[in-house]
Amino acid sequence: MIRETRIYQRINRAMGKAIHQYDMIEDGDRIALGLSGGKDSLTLLTFLVERLRRVPVTYSIHPVYIDPGFDGGFADELAAHCRDLGLTLTCEHTNHGPEAHKDTQSANPCFICSRLRRKRLFELTSELGCRTLALGHNKDDVIETLLINMFYSGQISTMMPNQSMFGGEVTVIRPLYLAEESDIVRFASEQGLPVYSNPCPSAAVSKRREIKDLLESLSKANPHVKGNLFRSLSQVRLDYLLT
Ligand SMILES: Nc1ncnc2c1ncn2[C@@H]1O[C@H](COP(=O)(O)OP(=O)(O)OP(=O)(O)O)[C@@H](O)[C@H]1O
């Protein structure tokens, strides 16, 4: 049972706002949910299950885990957690992780691994008869992706809250789009959500980690930095860009 703390209420408000504002869920939807075992997708799962008891909209949730295949995986524990919530976890065991770290391909293992994972996630979403795939990205992920795309891809873009793919076959939704990562960290800890440590050798050394550290240090001097970056996404002055 969720404890309705201040942090719970903040995330709940942010998620409710995102779901309405970006038109994410309709009555009768079958929603596949990418469950990685990390705090974001576990928090998303908790809120989407709990929301069913509160709102007059019905939907079904189908958690999906792509096991990257490192030693020390936690698929059984994740399946047990889903069972406790009355859900069945679809788990696919792969060797995406070790494959992506093989010497010949090690220049960008995260890119390779996430591309393979995304592909299987979309396929499994369709196989489960779902047209919606919910992912656990939060507001900080959106801001970091904006900077990663500018710094390393030379383009101004980020993740969308509601994104139709493959001609409408699957819609990706990100219900935590407006929720702050620091709130999610606190929520996961205060509610005692399970903690699975990520056995991936690249987990701590990604571009995202570098950007997180940069934003952290800029925010110490000015706490509005992240909020301003997020706001800039809806304050685009095209007449001052080279479009
Ligand atoms: N192995 C996986 N199986 C299923 N879904 C996944 C997996 N890895 C990531 N996802 C989905 O993609 C989202 C973003 O993945 P990312 O690796 O960026 O994780 P993250 O920001 O650390 O989030 P989390 O805390 O949920 O792991 C996750 O929140 C989850 O919904």
CSV table of C-alpha atoms and ligand atoms in Angstrom, one decimal:
chain,number,residue,atom,x,y,z
A,1,MET,CA,0.0,0.0,0.0
A,2,ILE,CA,1.4,3.4,-1.0
A,3,ARG,CA,1.9,5.9,1.8
A,4,GLU,CA,0.5,9.2,0.7
A,5,THR,CA,3.5,11.4,1.6
A,6,ARG,CA,4.3,14.9,0.3
A,7,ILE,CA,6.6,13.4,-2.3
A,8,TYR,CA,3.9,10.9,-3.4
A,9,GLN,CA,1.5,13.8,-3.8
A,10,ARG,CA,4.0,15.8,-5.9
A,11,ILE,CA,4.7,12.9,-8.3
A,12,ASN,CA,1.0,12.1,-8.4
A,13,ARG,CA,0.2,15.7,-9.4
A,14,ALA,CA,3.0,15.8,-12.0
A,15,MET,CA,1.9,12.4,-13.5
A,16,GLY,CA,-1.8,13.3,-13.6
A,17,LYS,CA,-1.0,16.6,-15.3
A,18,ALA,CA,1.2,14.9,-17.9
A,19,ILE,CA,-1.3,12.2,-18.6
A,20,HIS,CA,-4.1,14.8,-19.2
A,21,GLN,CA,-2.0,17.5,-20.9
A,22,TYR,CA,-0.4,15.0,-23.4
A,23,ASP,CA,-3.5,12.8,-23.8
A,24,MET,CA,-1.6,9.6,-22.8
A,25,ILE,CA,-4.2,7.1,-21.6
A,26,GLU,CA,-7.7,6.2,-22.9
A,27,ASP,CA,-10.4,4.0,-21.4
A,28,GLY,CA,-9.7,0.3,-22.3
A,29,ASP,CA,-6.0,0.8,-23.2
A,30,ARG,CA,-3.7,-2.2,-23.0
A,31,ILE,CA,-0.4,-0.7,-21.8
A,32,ALA,CA,3.0,-2.4,-22.1
A,33,LEU,CA,5.4,-1.0,-19.5
A,34,GLY,CA,9.1,-1.2,-20.0
A,35,LEU,CA,10.3,-2.4,-16.5
A,36,SER,CA,14.1,-2.2,-16.1
A,37,GLY,CA,14.3,-2.7,-12.4
A,38,GLY,CA,15.5,0.9,-12.0
A,39,LYS,CA,13.8,3.4,-9.7
A,40,ASP,CA,12.0,5.2,-12.6
A,41,SER,CA,10.2,2.3,-14.2
A,42,LEU,CA,9.4,0.8,-10.7
A,43,THR,CA,8.0,4.1,-9.6
A,44,LEU,CA,6.0,4.4,-12.8
A,45,LEU,CA,4.6,0.9,-12.3
A,46,THR,CA,3.6,1.7,-8.7
A,47,PHE,CA,1.8,4.8,-9.8
A,48,LEU,CA,0.0,3.3,-12.8
A,49,VAL,CA,-1.3,0.4,-10.7
A,50,GLU,CA,-2.4,2.7,-7.9
A,51,ARG,CA,-4.0,5.1,-10.3
A,52,LEU,CA,-6.4,2.4,-11.5
A,53,ARG,CA,-8.0,2.4,-8.1
A,54,ARG,CA,-8.6,6.1,-8.1
A,55,VAL,CA,-9.6,7.2,-11.6
A,56,PRO,CA,-12.7,6.3,-13.5
A,57,VAL,CA,-10.6,5.0,-16.4
A,58,THR,CA,-9.7,1.3,-16.9
A,59,TYR,CA,-6.6,0.1,-18.6
A,60,SER,CA,-4.5,-3.0,-18.3
A,61,ILE,CA,-0.8,-3.0,-17.5
A,62,HIS,CA,1.7,-5.5,-19.0
A,63,PRO,CA,5.2,-5.2,-17.6
A,64,VAL,CA,8.0,-6.2,-19.9
A,65,TYR,CA,11.6,-6.8,-18.9
A,66,ILE,CA,14.4,-7.3,-21.5
A,67,ASP,CA,17.1,-9.0,-19.5
A,68,PRO,CA,20.5,-7.8,-21.0
A,69,GLY,CA,22.1,-11.1,-20.0
A,70,PHE,CA,24.8,-10.1,-17.5
A,71,ASP,CA,25.7,-12.3,-14.6
A,72,GLY,CA,23.9,-11.2,-11.4
A,73,GLY,CA,20.5,-10.5,-13.2
A,74,PHE,CA,17.3,-10.0,-11.2
A,75,ALA,CA,14.5,-11.3,-13.5
A,76,ASP,CA,13.0,-13.6,-10.9
A,77,GLU,CA,12.9,-10.9,-8.3
A,78,LEU,CA,11.2,-8.5,-10.7
A,79,ALA,CA,8.7,-11.2,-11.7
A,80,ALA,CA,7.9,-11.7,-8.0
A,81,HIS,CA,7.4,-8.0,-7.5
A,82,CYS,CA,5.0,-7.9,-10.4
A,83,ARG,CA,3.1,-10.9,-9.0
A,84,ASP,CA,2.7,-9.1,-5.7
A,85,LEU,CA,1.0,-6.3,-7.7
A,86,GLY,CA,-1.3,-8.9,-9.4
A,87,LEU,CA,0.6,-8.6,-12.7
A,88,THR,CA,2.5,-11.0,-15.0
A,89,LEU,CA,6.0,-10.0,-16.1
A,90,THR,CA,6.9,-10.8,-19.6
A,91,CYS,CA,10.7,-11.4,-19.4
A,92,GLU,CA,12.9,-11.9,-22.4
A,93,HIS,CA,16.4,-13.2,-21.7
A,94,THR,CA,18.9,-11.8,-24.2
A,95,ASN,CA,22.7,-11.5,-24.6
A,96,HIS,CA,22.4,-7.8,-25.7
A,97,GLY,CA,24.7,-6.6,-22.9
A,98,PRO,CA,27.7,-8.9,-23.3
A,99,GLU,CA,27.3,-8.7,-27.1
A,100,ALA,CA,27.5,-4.9,-27.0
A,101,HIS,CA,30.6,-5.0,-24.9
A,102,LYS,CA,32.5,-7.4,-27.1
A,103,ASP,CA,35.8,-5.9,-28.0
A,104,THR,CA,35.1,-5.3,-31.6
A,105,GLN,CA,32.0,-3.2,-30.9
A,106,SER,CA,32.9,-1.6,-27.6
A,107,ALA,CA,33.2,2.0,-28.9
A,108,ASN,CA,29.6,2.6,-28.0
A,109,PRO,CA,28.0,-0.3,-26.1
A,110,CYS,CA,25.2,1.8,-24.7
A,111,PHE,CA,24.0,2.8,-28.2
A,112,ILE,CA,24.1,-0.8,-29.4
A,113,CYS,CA,22.4,-2.3,-26.4
A,114,SER,CA,19.6,0.3,-26.2
A,115,ARG,CA,18.9,0.0,-29.9
A,116,LEU,CA,18.5,-3.8,-29.6
A,117,ARG,CA,16.4,-3.4,-26.4
A,118,ARG,CA,14.1,-0.8,-28.0
A,119,LYS,CA,13.5,-3.0,-31.0
A,120,ARG,CA,12.5,-6.0,-28.8
A,121,LEU,CA,10.4,-3.7,-26.5
A,122,PHE,CA,8.4,-2.5,-29.6
A,123,GLU,CA,8.0,-6.1,-30.9
A,124,LEU,CA,6.8,-7.5,-27.5
A,125,THR,CA,4.4,-4.5,-27.1
A,126,SER,CA,2.7,-5.6,-30.3
A,127,GLU,CA,2.9,-9.3,-29.5
A,128,LEU,CA,1.1,-8.6,-26.2
A,129,GLY,CA,-1.7,-6.9,-28.1
A,130,CYS,CA,-0.8,-3.5,-26.7
A,131,ARG,CA,-0.7,-0.3,-28.7
A,132,THR,CA,0.9,1.8,-25.9
A,133,LEU,CA,4.3,1.4,-24.5
A,134,ALA,CA,5.0,3.3,-21.2
A,135,LEU,CA,8.5,4.2,-20.4
A,136,GLY,CA,9.9,5.6,-17.1
A,137,HIS,CA,11.7,8.7,-18.4
A,138,ASN,CA,11.4,11.7,-16.1
A,139,LYS,CA,11.8,15.4,-16.5
A,140,ASP,CA,15.6,15.3,-15.8
A,141,ASP,CA,16.0,12.7,-18.6
A,142,VAL,CA,14.2,15.1,-21.0
A,143,ILE,CA,16.5,18.0,-20.1
A,144,GLU,CA,19.6,15.8,-20.3
A,145,THR,CA,18.6,14.4,-23.7
A,146,LEU,CA,18.2,17.9,-25.0
A,147,LEU,CA,21.8,18.7,-24.0
A,148,ILE,CA,23.1,15.4,-25.2
A,149,ASN,CA,21.5,15.9,-28.6
A,150,MET,CA,22.9,19.5,-28.9
A,151,PHE,CA,26.4,18.6,-27.6
A,152,TYR,CA,26.9,15.3,-29.4
A,153,SER,CA,24.5,15.2,-32.3
A,154,GLY,CA,24.4,18.8,-33.3
A,155,GLN,CA,20.6,19.1,-33.2
A,156,ILE,CA,18.0,20.6,-31.0
A,157,SER,CA,15.6,17.8,-29.9
A,158,THR,CA,14.6,15.7,-27.0
A,159,MET,CA,12.1,12.9,-26.0
A,160,MET,CA,8.4,13.5,-26.5
A,161,PRO,CA,5.8,12.8,-23.9
A,162,ASN,CA,3.5,11.0,-26.3
A,163,GLN,CA,5.0,9.8,-29.5
A,164,SER,CA,3.3,7.8,-32.3
A,165,MET,CA,5.6,5.3,-33.9
A,166,PHE,CA,5.4,3.0,-37.0
A,167,GLY,CA,2.4,4.8,-38.5
A,168,GLY,CA,0.5,4.7,-35.3
A,169,GLU,CA,1.0,1.0,-34.6
A,170,VAL,CA,2.6,1.8,-31.2
A,171,THR,CA,2.4,5.0,-29.1
A,172,VAL,CA,5.2,5.6,-26.6
A,173,ILE,CA,4.1,7.5,-23.5
A,174,ARG,CA,6.2,8.9,-20.7
A,175,PRO,CA,3.9,9.5,-17.8
A,176,LEU,CA,6.7,10.8,-15.5
A,177,TYR,CA,7.6,13.5,-18.1
A,178,LEU,CA,6.9,16.2,-15.6
A,179,ALA,CA,8.2,14.5,-12.5
A,180,GLU,CA,11.6,15.5,-11.0
A,181,GLU,CA,14.2,12.7,-10.6
A,182,SER,CA,15.1,13.8,-7.1
A,183,ASP,CA,11.4,13.2,-6.1
A,184,ILE,CA,11.5,9.8,-7.7
A,185,VAL,CA,14.6,8.9,-5.8
A,186,ARG,CA,13.0,9.9,-2.5
A,187,PHE,CA,9.7,8.2,-3.4
A,188,ALA,CA,11.4,4.9,-4.2
A,189,SER,CA,13.4,5.0,-0.9
A,190,GLU,CA,10.6,6.1,1.4
A,191,GLN,CA,8.1,3.5,0.0
A,192,GLY,CA,10.8,0.8,0.2
A,193,LEU,CA,10.6,-0.1,-3.5
A,194,PRO,CA,13.0,-2.9,-4.3
A,195,VAL,CA,16.5,-1.9,-5.3
A,196,TYR,CA,18.2,-3.9,-8.0
A,197,SER,CA,21.8,-3.0,-8.7
A,198,ASN,CA,22.6,-2.8,-12.4
A,199,PRO,CA,25.2,-5.3,-13.4
A,200,CYS,CA,26.1,-3.5,-16.6
A,201,PRO,CA,29.8,-2.4,-16.6
A,202,SER,CA,28.9,0.8,-18.5
A,203,ALA,CA,26.2,1.8,-16.1
A,204,ALA,CA,28.3,4.4,-14.3
A,205,VAL,CA,30.2,5.9,-17.2
A,206,SER,CA,27.7,7.2,-19.7
A,207,LYS,CA,27.4,10.5,-21.5
A,208,ARG,CA,24.2,11.0,-19.5
A,209,ARG,CA,26.3,10.7,-16.3
A,210,GLU,CA,28.6,13.5,-17.5
A,211,ILE,CA,25.6,15.7,-18.4
A,212,LYS,CA,24.0,15.0,-15.0
A,213,ASP,CA,27.2,16.1,-13.2
A,214,LEU,CA,27.4,19.2,-15.3
A,215,LEU,CA,23.8,20.2,-14.6
A,216,GLU,CA,24.3,19.4,-10.9
A,217,SER,CA,27.3,21.8,-10.7
A,218,LEU,CA,25.5,24.5,-12.7
A,219,SER,CA,22.4,24.2,-10.5
A,220,LYS,CA,24.5,24.9,-7.4
A,221,ALA,CA,25.2,28.4,-8.8
A,222,ASN,CA,21.7,28.9,-10.1
A,223,PRO,CA,18.9,26.5,-9.0
A,224,HIS,CA,16.7,27.6,-12.0
A,225,VAL,CA,19.0,26.1,-14.6
A,226,LYS,CA,17.1,22.8,-15.1
A,227,GLY,CA,13.7,24.5,-14.9
A,228,ASN,CA,14.8,27.0,-17.5
A,229,LEU,CA,16.1,24.4,-19.8
A,230,PHE,CA,12.8,22.5,-19.6
A,231,ARG,CA,10.8,25.7,-20.1
A,232,SER,CA,12.9,26.5,-23.2
A,233,LEU,CA,11.4,23.5,-24.9
A,234,SER,CA,8.1,25.3,-25.2
A,235,GLN,CA,9.5,28.8,-25.7
A,236,VAL,CA,11.1,28.2,-29.1
A,237,ARG,CA,11.7,31.5,-30.9
A,238,LEU,CA,12.1,30.2,-34.5
A,239,ASP,CA,12.9,33.7,-35.8
A,240,TYR,CA,16.1,33.6,-33.7
A,241,LEU,CA,17.2,30.2,-35.0
A,242,LEU,CA,18.7,29.3,-38.4
A,243,THR,CA,15.7,27.3,-39.7
B,1,LIG,N1,16.0,-3.8,-19.8
B,1,LIG,C1,14.8,-3.1,-19.9
B,1,LIG,N2,13.7,-3.8,-20.0
B,1,LIG,C2,12.5,-3.1,-20.2
B,1,LIG,N3,12.4,-1.7,-20.2
B,1,LIG,C3,13.5,-1.0,-20.0
B,1,LIG,C4,14.8,-1.7,-19.9
B,1,LIG,N4,15.7,-0.7,-19.8
B,1,LIG,C5,15.1,0.4,-19.8
B,1,LIG,N5,13.8,0.3,-20.0
B,1,LIG,C6,12.7,1.3,-20.1
B,1,LIG,O1,13.3,2.5,-20.7
B,1,LIG,C7,13.3,3.6,-19.7
B,1,LIG,C8,14.5,4.4,-19.8
B,1,LIG,O2,15.6,3.6,-19.7
B,1,LIG,P1,17.0,4.1,-19.1
B,1,LIG,O3,18.0,3.0,-19.3
B,1,LIG,O4,17.3,5.4,-19.6
B,1,LIG,O5,16.7,4.0,-17.6
B,1,LIG,P2,16.6,5.0,-16.4
B,1,LIG,O6,16.5,6.4,-16.8
B,1,LIG,O7,17.7,4.6,-15.5
B,1,LIG,O8,15.2,4.5,-15.8
B,1,LIG,P3,15.0,3.3,-14.8
B,1,LIG,O9,15.3,3.9,-13.4
B,1,LIG,O10,13.6,2.9,-15.0
B,1,LIG,O11,16.0,2.2,-15.2
B,1,LIG,C9,13.1,2.9,-18.4
B,1,LIG,O12,12.5,3.7,-17.4
B,1,LIG,C10,12.2,1.7,-18.7
B,1,LIG,O13,10.9,2.1,-18.9
